[in-house]
CSV table of N, CA and C in Angstrom, one decimal:
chain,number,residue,atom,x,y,z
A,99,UNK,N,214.9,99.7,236.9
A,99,UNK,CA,215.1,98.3,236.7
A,99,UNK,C,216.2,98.1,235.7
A,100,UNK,N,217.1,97.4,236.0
A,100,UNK,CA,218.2,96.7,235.1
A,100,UNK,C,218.1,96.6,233.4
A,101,UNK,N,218.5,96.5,232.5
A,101,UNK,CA,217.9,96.1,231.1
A,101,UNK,C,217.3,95.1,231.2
A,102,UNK,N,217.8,93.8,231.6
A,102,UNK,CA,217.3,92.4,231.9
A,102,UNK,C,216.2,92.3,232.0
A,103,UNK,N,215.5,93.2,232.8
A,103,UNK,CA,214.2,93.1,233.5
A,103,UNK,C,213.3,93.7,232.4
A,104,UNK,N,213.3,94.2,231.7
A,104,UNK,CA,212.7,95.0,230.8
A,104,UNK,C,212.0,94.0,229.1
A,105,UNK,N,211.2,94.5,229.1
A,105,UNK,CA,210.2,93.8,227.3
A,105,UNK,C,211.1,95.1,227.1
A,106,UNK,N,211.5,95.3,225.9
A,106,UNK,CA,212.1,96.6,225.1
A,106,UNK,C,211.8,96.6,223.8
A,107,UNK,N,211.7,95.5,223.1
A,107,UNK,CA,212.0,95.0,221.2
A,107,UNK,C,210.1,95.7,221.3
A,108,UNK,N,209.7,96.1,219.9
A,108,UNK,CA,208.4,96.1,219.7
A,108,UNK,C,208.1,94.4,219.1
A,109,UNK,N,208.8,93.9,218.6
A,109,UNK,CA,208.2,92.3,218.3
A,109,UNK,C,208.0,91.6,219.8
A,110,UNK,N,208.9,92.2,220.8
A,110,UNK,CA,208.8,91.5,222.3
A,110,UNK,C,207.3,91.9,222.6
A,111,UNK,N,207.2,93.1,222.7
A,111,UNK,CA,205.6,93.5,223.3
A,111,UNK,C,204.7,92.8,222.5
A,112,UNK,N,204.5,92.4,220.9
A,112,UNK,CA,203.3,92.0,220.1
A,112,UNK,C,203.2,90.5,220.3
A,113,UNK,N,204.7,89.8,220.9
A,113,UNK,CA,204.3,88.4,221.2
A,113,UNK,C,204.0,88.6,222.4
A,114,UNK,N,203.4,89.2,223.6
A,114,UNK,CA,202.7,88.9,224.8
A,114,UNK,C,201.6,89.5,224.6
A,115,UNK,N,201.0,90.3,223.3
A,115,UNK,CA,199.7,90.9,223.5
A,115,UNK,C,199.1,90.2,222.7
A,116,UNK,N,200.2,89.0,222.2
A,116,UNK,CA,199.1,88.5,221.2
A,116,UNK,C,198.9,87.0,222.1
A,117,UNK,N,199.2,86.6,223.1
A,117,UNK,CA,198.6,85.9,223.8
A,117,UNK,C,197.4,86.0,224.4
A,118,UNK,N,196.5,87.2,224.4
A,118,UNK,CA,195.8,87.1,224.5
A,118,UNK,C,195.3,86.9,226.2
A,119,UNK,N,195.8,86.9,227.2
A,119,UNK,CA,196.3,86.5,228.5
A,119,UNK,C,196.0,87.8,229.3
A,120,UNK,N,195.1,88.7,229.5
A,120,UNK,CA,195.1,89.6,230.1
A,120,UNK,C,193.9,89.9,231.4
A,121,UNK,N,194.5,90.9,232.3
A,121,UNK,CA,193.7,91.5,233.4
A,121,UNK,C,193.7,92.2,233.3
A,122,UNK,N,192.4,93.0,234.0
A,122,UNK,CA,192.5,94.8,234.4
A,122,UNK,C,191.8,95.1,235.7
A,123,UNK,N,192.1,96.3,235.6
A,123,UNK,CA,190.8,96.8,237.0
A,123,UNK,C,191.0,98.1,236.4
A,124,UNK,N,190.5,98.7,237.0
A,124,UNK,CA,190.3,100.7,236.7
A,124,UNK,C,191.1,101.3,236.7
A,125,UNK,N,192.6,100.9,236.9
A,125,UNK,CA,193.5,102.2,237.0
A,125,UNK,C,194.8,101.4,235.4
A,126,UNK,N,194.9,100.2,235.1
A,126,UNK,CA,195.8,99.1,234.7
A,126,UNK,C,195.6,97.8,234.0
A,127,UNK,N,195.7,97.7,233.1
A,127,UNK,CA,196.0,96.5,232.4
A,127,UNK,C,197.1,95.4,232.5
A,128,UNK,N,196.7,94.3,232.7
A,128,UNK,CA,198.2,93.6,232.6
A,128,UNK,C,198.1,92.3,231.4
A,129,UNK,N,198.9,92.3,230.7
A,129,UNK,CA,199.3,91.1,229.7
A,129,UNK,C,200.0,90.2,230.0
A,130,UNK,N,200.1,89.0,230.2
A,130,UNK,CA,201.6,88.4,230.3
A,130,UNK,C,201.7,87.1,229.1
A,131,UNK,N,202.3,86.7,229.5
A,131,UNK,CA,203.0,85.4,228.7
A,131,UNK,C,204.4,84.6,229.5
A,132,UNK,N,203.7,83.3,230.0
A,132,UNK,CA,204.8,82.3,230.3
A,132,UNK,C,205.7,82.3,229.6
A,133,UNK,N,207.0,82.0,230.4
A,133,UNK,CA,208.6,82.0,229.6
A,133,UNK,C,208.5,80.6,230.5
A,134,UNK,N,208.7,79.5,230.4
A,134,UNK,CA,209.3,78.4,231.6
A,134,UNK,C,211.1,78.6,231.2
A,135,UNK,N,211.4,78.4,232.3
A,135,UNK,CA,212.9,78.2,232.2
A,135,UNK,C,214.0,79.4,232.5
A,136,UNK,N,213.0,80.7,232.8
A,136,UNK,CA,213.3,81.9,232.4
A,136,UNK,C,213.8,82.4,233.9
A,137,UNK,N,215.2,83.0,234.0
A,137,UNK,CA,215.8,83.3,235.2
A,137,UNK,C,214.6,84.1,236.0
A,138,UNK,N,214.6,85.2,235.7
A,138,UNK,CA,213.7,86.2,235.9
A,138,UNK,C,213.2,87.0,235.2
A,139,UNK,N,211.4,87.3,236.0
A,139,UNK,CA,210.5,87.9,235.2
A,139,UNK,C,211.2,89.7,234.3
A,140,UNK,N,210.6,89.6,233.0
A,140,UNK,CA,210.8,90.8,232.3
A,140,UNK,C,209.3,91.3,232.5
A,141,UNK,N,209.0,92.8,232.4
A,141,UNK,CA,208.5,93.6,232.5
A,141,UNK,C,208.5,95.1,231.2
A,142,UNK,N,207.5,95.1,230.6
A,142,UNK,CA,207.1,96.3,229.9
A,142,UNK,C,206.2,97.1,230.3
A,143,UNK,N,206.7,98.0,229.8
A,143,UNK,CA,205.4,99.6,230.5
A,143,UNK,C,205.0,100.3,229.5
A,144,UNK,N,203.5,100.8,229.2
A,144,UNK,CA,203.4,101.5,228.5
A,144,UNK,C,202.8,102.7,228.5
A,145,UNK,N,202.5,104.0,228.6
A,145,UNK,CA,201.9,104.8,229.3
A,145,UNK,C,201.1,105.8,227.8
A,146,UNK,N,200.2,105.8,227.6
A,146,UNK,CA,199.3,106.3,226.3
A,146,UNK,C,199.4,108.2,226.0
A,147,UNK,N,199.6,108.7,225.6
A,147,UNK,CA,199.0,110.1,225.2
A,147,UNK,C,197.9,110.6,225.6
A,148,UNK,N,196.9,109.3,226.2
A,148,UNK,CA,195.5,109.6,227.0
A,148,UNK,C,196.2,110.6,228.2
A,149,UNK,N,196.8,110.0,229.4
A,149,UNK,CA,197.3,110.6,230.3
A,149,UNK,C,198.0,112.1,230.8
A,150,UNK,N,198.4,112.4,229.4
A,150,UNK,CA,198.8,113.6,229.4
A,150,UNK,C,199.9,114.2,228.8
A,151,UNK,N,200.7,115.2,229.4
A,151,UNK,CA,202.1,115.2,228.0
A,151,UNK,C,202.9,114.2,228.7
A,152,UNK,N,204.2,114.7,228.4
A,152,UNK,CA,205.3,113.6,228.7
A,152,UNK,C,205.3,113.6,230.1
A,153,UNK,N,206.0,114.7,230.7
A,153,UNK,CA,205.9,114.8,232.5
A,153,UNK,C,204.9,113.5,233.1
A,154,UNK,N,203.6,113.9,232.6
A,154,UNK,CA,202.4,112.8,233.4
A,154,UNK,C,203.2,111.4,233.4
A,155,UNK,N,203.3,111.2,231.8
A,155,UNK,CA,203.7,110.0,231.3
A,155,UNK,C,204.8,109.5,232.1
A,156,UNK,N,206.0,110.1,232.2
A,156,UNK,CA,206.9,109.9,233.0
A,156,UNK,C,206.8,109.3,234.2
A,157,UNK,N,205.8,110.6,234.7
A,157,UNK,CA,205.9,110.6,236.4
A,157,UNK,C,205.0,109.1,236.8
A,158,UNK,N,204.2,108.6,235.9
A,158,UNK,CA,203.0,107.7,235.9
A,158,UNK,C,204.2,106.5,236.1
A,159,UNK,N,205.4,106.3,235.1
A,159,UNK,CA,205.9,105.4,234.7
A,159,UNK,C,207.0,104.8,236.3
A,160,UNK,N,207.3,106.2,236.2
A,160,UNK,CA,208.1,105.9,237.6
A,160,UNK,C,207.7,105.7,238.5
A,161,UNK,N,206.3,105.6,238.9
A,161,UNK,CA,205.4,105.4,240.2
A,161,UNK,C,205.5,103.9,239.8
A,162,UNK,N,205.2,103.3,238.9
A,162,UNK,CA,205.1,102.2,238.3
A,162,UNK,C,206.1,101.3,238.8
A,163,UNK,N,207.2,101.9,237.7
A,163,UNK,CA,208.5,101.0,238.4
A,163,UNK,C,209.1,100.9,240.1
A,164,UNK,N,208.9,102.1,240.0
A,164,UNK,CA,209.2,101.3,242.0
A,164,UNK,C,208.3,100.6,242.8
A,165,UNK,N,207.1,100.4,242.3
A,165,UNK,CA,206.2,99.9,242.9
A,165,UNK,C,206.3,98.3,243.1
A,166,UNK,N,206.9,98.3,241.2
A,166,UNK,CA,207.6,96.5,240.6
A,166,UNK,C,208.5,96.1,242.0
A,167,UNK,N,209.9,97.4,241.9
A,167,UNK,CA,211.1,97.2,243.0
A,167,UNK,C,210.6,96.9,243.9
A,168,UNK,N,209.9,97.4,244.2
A,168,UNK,CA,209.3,96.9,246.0
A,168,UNK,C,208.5,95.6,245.8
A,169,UNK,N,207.6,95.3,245.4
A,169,UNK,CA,207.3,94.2,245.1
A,169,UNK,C,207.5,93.1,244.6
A,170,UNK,N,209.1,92.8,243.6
A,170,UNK,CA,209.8,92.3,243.2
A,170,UNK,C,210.4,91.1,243.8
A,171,UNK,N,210.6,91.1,244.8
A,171,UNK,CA,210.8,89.5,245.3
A,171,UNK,C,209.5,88.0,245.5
A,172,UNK,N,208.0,89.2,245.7
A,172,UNK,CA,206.8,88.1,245.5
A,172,UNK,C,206.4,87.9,243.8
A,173,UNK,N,207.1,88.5,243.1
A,173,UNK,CA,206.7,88.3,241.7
A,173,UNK,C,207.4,86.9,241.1
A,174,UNK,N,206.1,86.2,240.1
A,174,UNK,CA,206.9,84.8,239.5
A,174,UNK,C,207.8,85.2,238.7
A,175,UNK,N,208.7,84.6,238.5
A,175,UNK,CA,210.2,84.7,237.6
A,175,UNK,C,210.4,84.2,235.8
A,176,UNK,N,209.1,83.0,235.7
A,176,UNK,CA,209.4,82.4,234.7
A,176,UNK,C,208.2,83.2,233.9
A,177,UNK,N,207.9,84.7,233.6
A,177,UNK,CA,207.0,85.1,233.0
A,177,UNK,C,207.6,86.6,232.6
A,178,UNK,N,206.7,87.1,231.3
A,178,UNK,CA,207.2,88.0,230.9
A,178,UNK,C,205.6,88.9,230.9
A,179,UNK,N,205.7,90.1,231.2
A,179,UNK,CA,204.3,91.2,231.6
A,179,UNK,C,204.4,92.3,230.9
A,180,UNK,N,203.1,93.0,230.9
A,180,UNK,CA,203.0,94.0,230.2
A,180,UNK,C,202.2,95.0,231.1
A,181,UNK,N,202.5,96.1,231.8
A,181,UNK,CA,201.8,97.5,232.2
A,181,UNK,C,201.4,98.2,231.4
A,182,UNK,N,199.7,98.5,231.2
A,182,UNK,CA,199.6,99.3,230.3
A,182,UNK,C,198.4,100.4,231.6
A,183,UNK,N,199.0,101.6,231.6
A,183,UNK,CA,198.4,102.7,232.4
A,183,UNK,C,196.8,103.2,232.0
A,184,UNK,N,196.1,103.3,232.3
A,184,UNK,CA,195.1,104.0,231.8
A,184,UNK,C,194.7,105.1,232.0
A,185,UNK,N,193.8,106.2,231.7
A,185,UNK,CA,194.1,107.5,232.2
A,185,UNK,C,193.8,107.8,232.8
A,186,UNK,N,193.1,107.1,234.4
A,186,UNK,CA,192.8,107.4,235.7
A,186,UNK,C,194.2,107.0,236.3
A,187,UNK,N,195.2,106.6,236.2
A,187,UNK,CA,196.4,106.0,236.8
A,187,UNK,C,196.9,107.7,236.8
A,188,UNK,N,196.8,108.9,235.6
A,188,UNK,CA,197.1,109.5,236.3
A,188,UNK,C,196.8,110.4,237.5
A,189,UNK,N,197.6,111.0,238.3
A,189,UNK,CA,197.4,111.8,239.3
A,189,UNK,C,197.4,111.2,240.5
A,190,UNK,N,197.7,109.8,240.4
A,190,UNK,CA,197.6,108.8,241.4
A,190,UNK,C,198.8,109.4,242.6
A,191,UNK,N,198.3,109.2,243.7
A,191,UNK,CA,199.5,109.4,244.8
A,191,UNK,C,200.1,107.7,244.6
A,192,UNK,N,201.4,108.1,245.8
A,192,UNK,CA,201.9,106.7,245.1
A,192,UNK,C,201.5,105.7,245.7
A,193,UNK,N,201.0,105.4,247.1
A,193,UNK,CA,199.9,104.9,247.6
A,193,UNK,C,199.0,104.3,247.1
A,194,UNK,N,198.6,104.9,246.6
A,194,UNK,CA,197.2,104.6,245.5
A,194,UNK,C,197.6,103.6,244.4
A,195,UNK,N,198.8,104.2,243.8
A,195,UNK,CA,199.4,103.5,242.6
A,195,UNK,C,199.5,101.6,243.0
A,196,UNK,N,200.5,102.2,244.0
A,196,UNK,CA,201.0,100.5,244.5
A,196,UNK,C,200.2,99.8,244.6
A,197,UNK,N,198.7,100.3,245.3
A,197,UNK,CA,197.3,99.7,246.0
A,197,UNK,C,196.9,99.0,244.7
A,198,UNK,N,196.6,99.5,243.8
A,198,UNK,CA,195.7,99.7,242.4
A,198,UNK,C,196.6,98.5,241.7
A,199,UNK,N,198.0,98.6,241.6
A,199,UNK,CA,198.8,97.5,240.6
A,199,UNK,C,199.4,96.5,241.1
A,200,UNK,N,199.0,96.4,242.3
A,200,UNK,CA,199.6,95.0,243.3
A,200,UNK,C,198.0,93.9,243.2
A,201,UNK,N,196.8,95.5,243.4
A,201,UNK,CA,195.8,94.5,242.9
A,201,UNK,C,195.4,94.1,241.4
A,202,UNK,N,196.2,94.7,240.2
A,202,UNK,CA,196.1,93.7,239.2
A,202,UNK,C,197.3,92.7,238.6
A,203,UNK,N,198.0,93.2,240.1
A,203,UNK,CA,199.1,91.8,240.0
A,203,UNK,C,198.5,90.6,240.5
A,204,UNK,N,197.8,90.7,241.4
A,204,UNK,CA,197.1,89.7,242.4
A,204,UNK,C,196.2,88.8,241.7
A,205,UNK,N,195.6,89.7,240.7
A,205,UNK,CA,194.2,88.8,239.6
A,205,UNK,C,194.7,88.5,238.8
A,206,UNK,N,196.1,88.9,238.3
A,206,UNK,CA,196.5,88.0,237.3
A,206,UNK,C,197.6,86.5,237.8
A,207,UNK,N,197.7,86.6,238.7
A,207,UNK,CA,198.2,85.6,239.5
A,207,UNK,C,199.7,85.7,239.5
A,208,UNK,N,200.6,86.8,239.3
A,208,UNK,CA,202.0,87.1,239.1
A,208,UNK,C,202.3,87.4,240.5
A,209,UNK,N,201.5,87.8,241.6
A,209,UNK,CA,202.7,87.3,242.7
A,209,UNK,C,202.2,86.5,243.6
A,210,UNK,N,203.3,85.1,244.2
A,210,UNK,CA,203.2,84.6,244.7
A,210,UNK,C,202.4,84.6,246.1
């Protein structure tokens, strides 16, 4: 994903966790925070030391982001989100992944 698309600042991440605004299910967390006015939705990822070394971490993160790409056109625009992996997300095929984070896109109401 582009820079644009991206939470990056640590003060960006603490003002959407501190809204308090969150879902989960068993594999994923999600935070968000309304932006009105906001071109398009930003996105942060966070992937814990629960999961494994770096590789896991990685490989977890990139199942993640393409999962956004592809589902990126039914996503709202005027919001800014937070992925946070949990340690069953690893070893996920990527099937699974998409299945698992489209359904806590769905309960948190981020895609259309």
């Amino acid at each position: 994903m582009r820079k644009s698309y991206r939470v990056k600042k640590e003060s960006e991440f603490q003002r959407v966790f501190e809204t308090h605004n969150s879902v989960a299910n068993h594999k994923f967390i999600i935070y968000q925070m309304e932006k009105p006015g906001q071109k398009h939705f930003r996105v942060g990822i966070s992937v814990g030391k629960k999961i494994g070394n770096a590789v896991h971490r990685n490989w977890v993160k990139r199942r993640i982001r393409q999962t956004l790409l592809e589902v990126k056109p039914e996503l709202k625009t005027d919001v800014d989100f937070l992925v946070i992996a949990r340690p069953e997300a690893d070893g996920l095929e990527m099937a699974e992944t998409k299945k698992n984070l489209v359904h806590a896109l769905k309960m948190a109401k981020l895609i259309k």
